[in-house]
mmCIF file with all atom_site columns, C-alpha atoms in Angstrom:
data_model
loop_
_atom_site.group_PDB
_atom_site.id
_atom_site.type_symbol
_atom_site.label_atom_id
_atom_site.label_alt_id
_atom_site.label_comp_id
_atom_site.label_asym_id
_atom_site.label_entity_id
_atom_site.label_seq_id
_atom_site.pdbx_PDB_ins_code
_atom_site.Cartn_x
_atom_site.Cartn_y
_atom_site.Cartn_z
_atom_site.occupancy
_atom_site.B_iso_or_equiv
_atom_site.pdbx_formal_charge
_atom_site.auth_seq_id
_atom_site.auth_comp_id
_atom_site.auth_asym_id
_atom_site.auth_atom_id
_atom_site.pdbx_PDB_model_num
ATOM 1   C CA . MET J 1 1   ? 112.127 165.168 61.433 1.00 50.00 ? 1   MET J CA 1
ATOM 2   C CA . LEU J 1 2   ? 113.514 161.630 61.552 1.00 46.00 ? 2   LEU J CA 1
ATOM 3   C CA . SER J 1 3   ? 111.548 158.836 63.102 1.00 54.00 ? 3   SER J CA 1
ATOM 4   C CA . ASP J 1 4   ? 113.359 156.054 64.943 1.00 54.00 ? 4   ASP J CA 1
ATOM 5   C CA . GLU J 1 5   ? 112.687 153.818 61.944 1.00 56.00 ? 5   GLU J CA 1
ATOM 6   C CA . ASP J 1 6   ? 114.426 156.240 59.526 1.00 58.00 ? 6   ASP J CA 1
ATOM 7   C CA . SER J 1 7   ? 117.604 156.866 61.514 1.00 65.00 ? 7   SER J CA 1
ATOM 8   C CA . ASP J 1 8   ? 119.723 156.352 58.390 1.00 65.00 ? 8   ASP J CA 1
ATOM 9   C CA . PRO J 1 9   ? 120.178 159.872 56.924 1.00 67.00 ? 9   PRO J CA 1
ATOM 10  C CA . SER J 1 10  ? 120.775 158.472 53.440 1.00 68.00 ? 10  SER J CA 1
ATOM 11  C CA . VAL J 1 11  ? 117.082 157.590 53.235 1.00 70.00 ? 11  VAL J CA 1
ATOM 12  C CA . TYR J 1 12  ? 115.941 161.211 53.373 1.00 73.00 ? 12  TYR J CA 1
ATOM 13  C CA . LEU J 1 13  ? 119.071 162.847 51.873 1.00 76.00 ? 13  LEU J CA 1
ATOM 14  C CA . ASP J 1 14  ? 119.157 160.658 48.766 1.00 77.00 ? 14  ASP J CA 1
ATOM 15  C CA . GLY J 1 15  ? 116.783 157.745 48.625 1.00 74.00 ? 15  GLY J CA 1
ATOM 16  C CA . THR J 1 16  ? 117.883 156.697 45.131 1.00 83.00 ? 16  THR J CA 1
ATOM 17  C CA . ARG J 1 17  ? 121.071 154.820 46.060 1.00 77.00 ? 17  ARG J CA 1
ATOM 18  C CA . VAL J 1 18  ? 122.136 152.190 48.549 1.00 73.00 ? 18  VAL J CA 1
ATOM 19  C CA . TYR J 1 19  ? 124.324 153.718 51.237 1.00 66.00 ? 19  TYR J CA 1
ATOM 20  C CA . ILE J 1 20  ? 126.662 151.515 53.245 1.00 64.00 ? 20  ILE J CA 1
ATOM 21  C CA . GLN J 1 21  ? 127.913 153.429 56.276 1.00 61.00 ? 21  GLN J CA 1
ATOM 22  C CA . GLY J 1 22  ? 131.189 151.563 56.552 1.00 58.00 ? 22  GLY J CA 1
ATOM 23  C CA . SER J 1 23  ? 132.167 148.765 54.239 1.00 53.00 ? 23  SER J CA 1
ATOM 24  C CA . MET J 1 24  ? 134.183 146.991 56.915 1.00 55.00 ? 24  MET J CA 1
ATOM 25  C CA . TRP J 1 25  ? 131.512 147.242 59.590 1.00 53.00 ? 25  TRP J CA 1
ATOM 26  C CA . ASP J 1 26  ? 128.517 146.422 57.430 1.00 51.00 ? 26  ASP J CA 1
ATOM 27  C CA . GLY J 1 27  ? 129.840 143.036 56.428 1.00 49.00 ? 27  GLY J CA 1
ATOM 28  C CA . PHE J 1 28  ? 131.477 143.552 53.036 1.00 51.00 ? 28  PHE J CA 1
ATOM 29  C CA . ALA J 1 29  ? 134.682 141.898 54.177 1.00 52.00 ? 29  ALA J CA 1
ATOM 30  C CA . ASP J 1 30  ? 133.356 138.365 54.451 1.00 55.00 ? 30  ASP J CA 1
ATOM 31  C CA . GLY J 1 31  ? 129.610 138.921 54.259 1.00 56.00 ? 31  GLY J CA 1
ATOM 32  C CA . LYS J 1 32  ? 129.147 138.214 57.967 1.00 60.00 ? 32  LYS J CA 1
ATOM 33  C CA . GLY J 1 33  ? 130.473 141.389 59.539 1.00 57.00 ? 33  GLY J CA 1
ATOM 34  C CA . ASN J 1 34  ? 133.828 139.859 60.409 1.00 61.00 ? 34  ASN J CA 1
ATOM 35  C CA . PHE J 1 35  ? 136.832 141.784 59.233 1.00 60.00 ? 35  PHE J CA 1
ATOM 36  C CA . THR J 1 36  ? 140.445 142.609 59.695 1.00 61.00 ? 36  THR J CA 1
ATOM 37  C CA . ASP J 1 37  ? 142.217 145.600 58.286 1.00 66.00 ? 37  ASP J CA 1
ATOM 38  C CA . GLY J 1 38  ? 145.718 146.371 57.167 1.00 70.00 ? 38  GLY J CA 1
ATOM 39  C CA . PRO J 1 39  ? 148.513 145.616 56.791 1.00 74.00 ? 39  PRO J CA 1
ATOM 40  C CA . TYR J 1 40  ? 149.653 149.225 56.813 1.00 77.00 ? 40  TYR J CA 1
ATOM 41  C CA . GLU J 1 41  ? 153.216 148.820 55.651 1.00 82.00 ? 41  GLU J CA 1
ATOM 42  C CA . ILE J 1 42  ? 155.252 148.327 52.505 1.00 85.00 ? 42  ILE J CA 1
ATOM 43  C CA . GLN J 1 43  ? 154.079 145.376 50.415 1.00 83.00 ? 43  GLN J CA 1
ATOM 44  C CA . TYR J 1 44  ? 155.435 143.809 47.273 1.00 83.00 ? 44  TYR J CA 1
ATOM 45  C CA . PRO J 1 45  ? 153.212 145.312 44.554 1.00 81.00 ? 45  PRO J CA 1
ATOM 46  C CA . GLU J 1 46  ? 152.724 141.947 42.831 1.00 84.00 ? 46  GLU J CA 1
ATOM 47  C CA . ASP J 1 47  ? 151.244 140.449 46.023 1.00 83.00 ? 47  ASP J CA 1
ATOM 48  C CA . PHE J 1 48  ? 148.017 142.411 45.583 1.00 79.00 ? 48  PHE J CA 1
ATOM 49  C CA . PHE J 1 49  ? 147.299 140.415 42.416 1.00 83.00 ? 49  PHE J CA 1
ATOM 50  C CA . LYS J 1 50  ? 147.636 136.983 44.034 1.00 84.00 ? 50  LYS J CA 1
ATOM 51  C CA . ASP J 1 51  ? 144.430 135.118 44.872 1.00 81.00 ? 51  ASP J CA 1
ATOM 52  C CA . THR J 1 52  ? 145.964 133.999 48.155 1.00 82.00 ? 52  THR J CA 1
ATOM 53  C CA . TYR J 1 53  ? 147.099 137.435 49.336 1.00 79.00 ? 53  TYR J CA 1
ATOM 54  C CA . TYR J 1 54  ? 144.012 138.434 51.312 1.00 74.00 ? 54  TYR J CA 1
ATOM 55  C CA . LYS J 1 55  ? 141.153 136.189 52.352 1.00 69.00 ? 55  LYS J CA 1
ATOM 56  C CA . TYR J 1 56  ? 138.349 138.709 51.718 1.00 63.00 ? 56  TYR J CA 1
ATOM 57  C CA . GLY J 1 57  ? 137.313 139.875 48.263 1.00 61.00 ? 57  GLY J CA 1
ATOM 58  C CA . PHE J 1 58  ? 136.883 143.511 49.217 1.00 59.00 ? 58  PHE J CA 1
ATOM 59  C CA . ASN J 1 59  ? 138.716 145.491 51.847 1.00 62.00 ? 59  ASN J CA 1
ATOM 60  C CA . PRO J 1 60  ? 139.197 149.253 51.564 1.00 62.00 ? 60  PRO J CA 1
ATOM 61  C CA . GLU J 1 61  ? 141.544 149.163 54.555 1.00 65.00 ? 61  GLU J CA 1
ATOM 62  C CA . ILE J 1 62  ? 144.485 147.454 52.916 1.00 69.00 ? 62  ILE J CA 1
ATOM 63  C CA . GLY J 1 63  ? 147.280 148.848 50.880 1.00 67.00 ? 63  GLY J CA 1
ATOM 64  C CA . SER J 1 64  ? 150.900 149.645 50.552 1.00 72.00 ? 64  SER J CA 1
ATOM 65  C CA . VAL J 1 65  ? 152.551 152.892 51.496 1.00 79.00 ? 65  VAL J CA 1
ATOM 66  C CA . GLY J 1 66  ? 152.205 156.019 49.426 1.00 83.00 ? 66  GLY J CA 1
ATOM 67  C CA . MET J 1 67  ? 153.801 159.409 49.151 1.00 88.00 ? 67  MET J CA 1
ATOM 68  C CA . PRO J 1 68  ? 152.250 162.664 47.964 1.00 92.00 ? 68  PRO J CA 1
ATOM 69  C CA . VAL J 1 69  ? 153.939 164.734 45.293 1.00 95.00 ? 69  VAL J CA 1
ATOM 70  C CA . ALA J 1 70  ? 156.602 167.157 46.500 1.00 96.00 ? 70  ALA J CA 1
ATOM 71  C CA . ALA J 1 71  ? 154.346 170.168 45.858 1.00 97.00 ? 71  ALA J CA 1
ATOM 72  C CA . THR J 1 72  ? 151.842 168.817 48.397 1.00 96.00 ? 72  THR J CA 1
ATOM 73  C CA . ILE J 1 73  ? 154.527 168.390 51.038 1.00 95.00 ? 73  ILE J CA 1
ATOM 74  C CA . ARG J 1 74  ? 155.753 171.925 50.416 1.00 96.00 ? 74  ARG J CA 1
ATOM 75  C CA . ALA J 1 75  ? 152.182 173.240 50.667 1.00 96.00 ? 75  ALA J CA 1
ATOM 76  C CA . THR J 1 76  ? 151.431 171.433 53.922 1.00 93.00 ? 76  THR J CA 1
ATOM 77  C CA . MET J 1 77  ? 154.738 171.519 55.823 1.00 94.00 ? 77  MET J CA 1
ATOM 78  C CA . PRO J 1 78  ? 157.251 174.220 56.643 1.00 95.00 ? 78  PRO J CA 1
ATOM 79  C CA . PRO J 1 79  ? 160.712 173.937 55.010 1.00 95.00 ? 79  PRO J CA 1
ATOM 80  C CA . GLU J 1 80  ? 162.141 171.881 57.875 1.00 92.00 ? 80  GLU J CA 1
ATOM 81  C CA . GLY J 1 81  ? 159.669 169.147 56.879 1.00 93.00 ? 81  GLY J CA 1
ATOM 82  C CA . TRP J 1 82  ? 161.010 168.961 53.323 1.00 96.00 ? 82  TRP J CA 1
ATOM 83  C CA . GLU J 1 83  ? 164.085 166.951 54.305 1.00 96.00 ? 83  GLU J CA 1
ATOM 84  C CA . ILE J 1 84  ? 163.931 163.413 52.885 1.00 97.00 ? 84  ILE J CA 1
ATOM 85  C CA . PRO J 1 85  ? 164.676 160.343 55.012 1.00 96.00 ? 85  PRO J CA 1
ATOM 86  C CA . LEU J 1 86  ? 168.255 159.312 55.637 1.00 95.00 ? 86  LEU J CA 1
ATOM 87  C CA . PHE J 1 87  ? 169.185 155.889 54.271 1.00 94.00 ? 87  PHE J CA 1
ATOM 88  C CA . LYS J 1 88  ? 171.335 153.972 56.778 1.00 92.00 ? 88  LYS J CA 1
ATOM 89  C CA . LYS J 1 89  ? 172.738 150.614 55.702 1.00 89.00 ? 89  LYS J CA 1
ATOM 90  C CA . GLY J 1 90  ? 173.053 148.070 58.515 1.00 86.00 ? 90  GLY J CA 1
ATOM 91  C CA . LEU J 1 91  ? 175.540 145.233 58.876 1.00 88.00 ? 91  LEU J CA 1
ATOM 92  C CA . ASP J 1 92  ? 172.906 142.817 57.592 1.00 84.00 ? 92  ASP J CA 1
ATOM 93  C CA . GLY J 1 93  ? 172.596 144.819 54.363 1.00 83.00 ? 93  GLY J CA 1
ATOM 94  C CA . PHE J 1 94  ? 169.155 146.142 55.208 1.00 86.00 ? 94  PHE J CA 1
ATOM 95  C CA . VAL J 1 95  ? 168.750 149.859 54.556 1.00 88.00 ? 95  VAL J CA 1
ATOM 96  C CA . GLU J 1 96  ? 166.805 151.649 57.264 1.00 90.00 ? 96  GLU J CA 1
ATOM 97  C CA . GLU J 1 97  ? 164.911 154.783 56.320 1.00 92.00 ? 97  GLU J CA 1
ATOM 98  C CA . VAL J 1 98  ? 165.143 157.418 59.033 1.00 94.00 ? 98  VAL J CA 1
ATOM 99  C CA . PRO J 1 99  ? 162.546 160.163 58.472 1.00 95.00 ? 99  PRO J CA 1
ATOM 100 C CA . ASN J 1 100 ? 162.837 163.727 59.747 1.00 94.00 ? 100 ASN J CA 1
ATOM 101 C CA . ARG J 1 101 ? 161.015 164.590 62.968 1.00 93.00 ? 101 ARG J CA 1
ATOM 102 C CA . MET J 1 102 ? 158.014 166.046 61.149 1.00 93.00 ? 102 MET J CA 1
ATOM 103 C CA . TRP J 1 103 ? 157.517 163.027 58.888 1.00 93.00 ? 103 TRP J CA 1
ATOM 104 C CA . ASP J 1 104 ? 157.869 160.770 61.908 1.00 92.00 ? 104 ASP J CA 1
ATOM 105 C CA . TYR J 1 105 ? 155.135 162.746 63.695 1.00 92.00 ? 105 TYR J CA 1
ATOM 106 C CA . HIS J 1 106 ? 152.850 162.271 60.685 1.00 88.00 ? 106 HIS J CA 1
ATOM 107 C CA . LYS J 1 107 ? 153.436 158.482 60.743 1.00 88.00 ? 107 LYS J CA 1
ATOM 108 C CA . TYR J 1 108 ? 155.838 158.080 57.836 1.00 91.00 ? 108 TYR J CA 1
ATOM 109 C CA . ILE J 1 109 ? 155.820 154.431 56.769 1.00 89.00 ? 109 ILE J CA 1
ATOM 110 C CA . PRO J 1 110 ? 159.122 153.322 55.205 1.00 91.00 ? 110 PRO J CA 1
ATOM 111 C CA . TYR J 1 111 ? 159.495 151.760 51.781 1.00 89.00 ? 111 TYR J CA 1
ATOM 112 C CA . SER J 1 112 ? 161.458 148.853 53.212 1.00 86.00 ? 112 SER J CA 1
ATOM 113 C CA . LYS J 1 113 ? 160.938 146.464 56.086 1.00 83.00 ? 113 LYS J CA 1
ATOM 114 C CA . PRO J 1 114 ? 163.400 143.895 57.475 1.00 78.00 ? 114 PRO J CA 1
ATOM 115 C CA . GLY J 1 115 ? 162.509 140.375 56.412 1.00 77.00 ? 115 GLY J CA 1
ATOM 116 C CA . LYS J 1 116 ? 159.711 141.615 54.155 1.00 82.00 ? 116 LYS J CA 1
ATOM 117 C CA . VAL J 1 117 ? 160.372 144.155 51.412 1.00 84.00 ? 117 VAL J CA 1
ATOM 118 C CA . HIS J 1 118 ? 163.713 145.758 50.751 1.00 83.00 ? 118 HIS J CA 1
ATOM 119 C CA . ASP J 1 119 ? 164.681 149.127 49.372 1.00 85.00 ? 119 ASP J CA 1
ATOM 120 C CA . GLN J 1 120 ? 161.722 150.001 47.169 1.00 88.00 ? 120 GLN J CA 1
ATOM 121 C CA . ILE J 1 121 ? 163.013 153.580 46.860 1.00 91.00 ? 121 ILE J CA 1
ATOM 122 C CA . LEU J 1 122 ? 166.703 152.761 46.391 1.00 92.00 ? 122 LEU J CA 1
ATOM 123 C CA . MET J 1 123 ? 165.975 150.314 43.587 1.00 90.00 ? 123 MET J CA 1
ATOM 124 C CA . TYR J 1 124 ? 165.418 153.463 41.494 1.00 94.00 ? 124 TYR J CA 1
ATOM 125 C CA . GLY J 1 125 ? 168.617 155.088 42.749 1.00 95.00 ? 125 GLY J CA 1
ATOM 126 C CA . THR J 1 126 ? 169.484 157.214 45.744 1.00 94.00 ? 126 THR J CA 1
ATOM 127 C CA . PRO J 1 127 ? 167.141 160.219 45.889 1.00 96.00 ? 127 PRO J CA 1
ATOM 128 C CA . GLU J 1 128 ? 168.857 163.591 45.773 1.00 95.00 ? 128 GLU J CA 1
ATOM 129 C CA . ASN J 1 129 ? 166.080 165.859 47.036 1.00 97.00 ? 129 ASN J CA 1
ATOM 130 C CA . LEU J 1 130 ? 162.380 166.006 47.886 1.00 97.00 ? 130 LEU J CA 1
ATOM 131 C CA . ASP J 1 131 ? 161.217 166.050 44.270 1.00 97.00 ? 131 ASP J CA 1
ATOM 132 C CA . ASP J 1 132 ? 163.407 163.091 43.407 1.00 97.00 ? 132 ASP J CA 1
ATOM 133 C CA . PHE J 1 133 ? 162.326 161.142 46.503 1.00 96.00 ? 133 PHE J CA 1
ATOM 134 C CA . CYS J 1 134 ? 158.609 161.654 45.813 1.00 95.00 ? 134 CYS J CA 1
ATOM 135 C CA . LEU J 1 135 ? 159.086 160.661 42.178 1.00 94.00 ? 135 LEU J CA 1
ATOM 136 C CA . LYS J 1 136 ? 160.920 157.447 43.112 1.00 92.00 ? 136 LYS J CA 1
#
């Protein structure tokens, strides 16, 4: 039975290691418990290596977008979810990615953003199918 003083289950489950319940909430971000998270959108990959990119040394809640391999999508979605986004070029030259209804429901985050990062998929060529899209 836990006493009020031992309310941290890591103490009795495994007392050999330090357990931090949530790195953002326990003060890892700036050492004082202040934090921000995100951005949750496409980023230029090289930005992550700049000293000025993010003001905290450690933040597990930051990153660019990612895509599972095609086999995972096929295993987790019915065939109507296997359709890749449409690429629609606007008058300003920006290519908008329009995901299928299922991807949109699951919060698909595009690989391009107006005024930020352009066409990170199309720079490898226009994808022909799900396998090709996930690879690119």
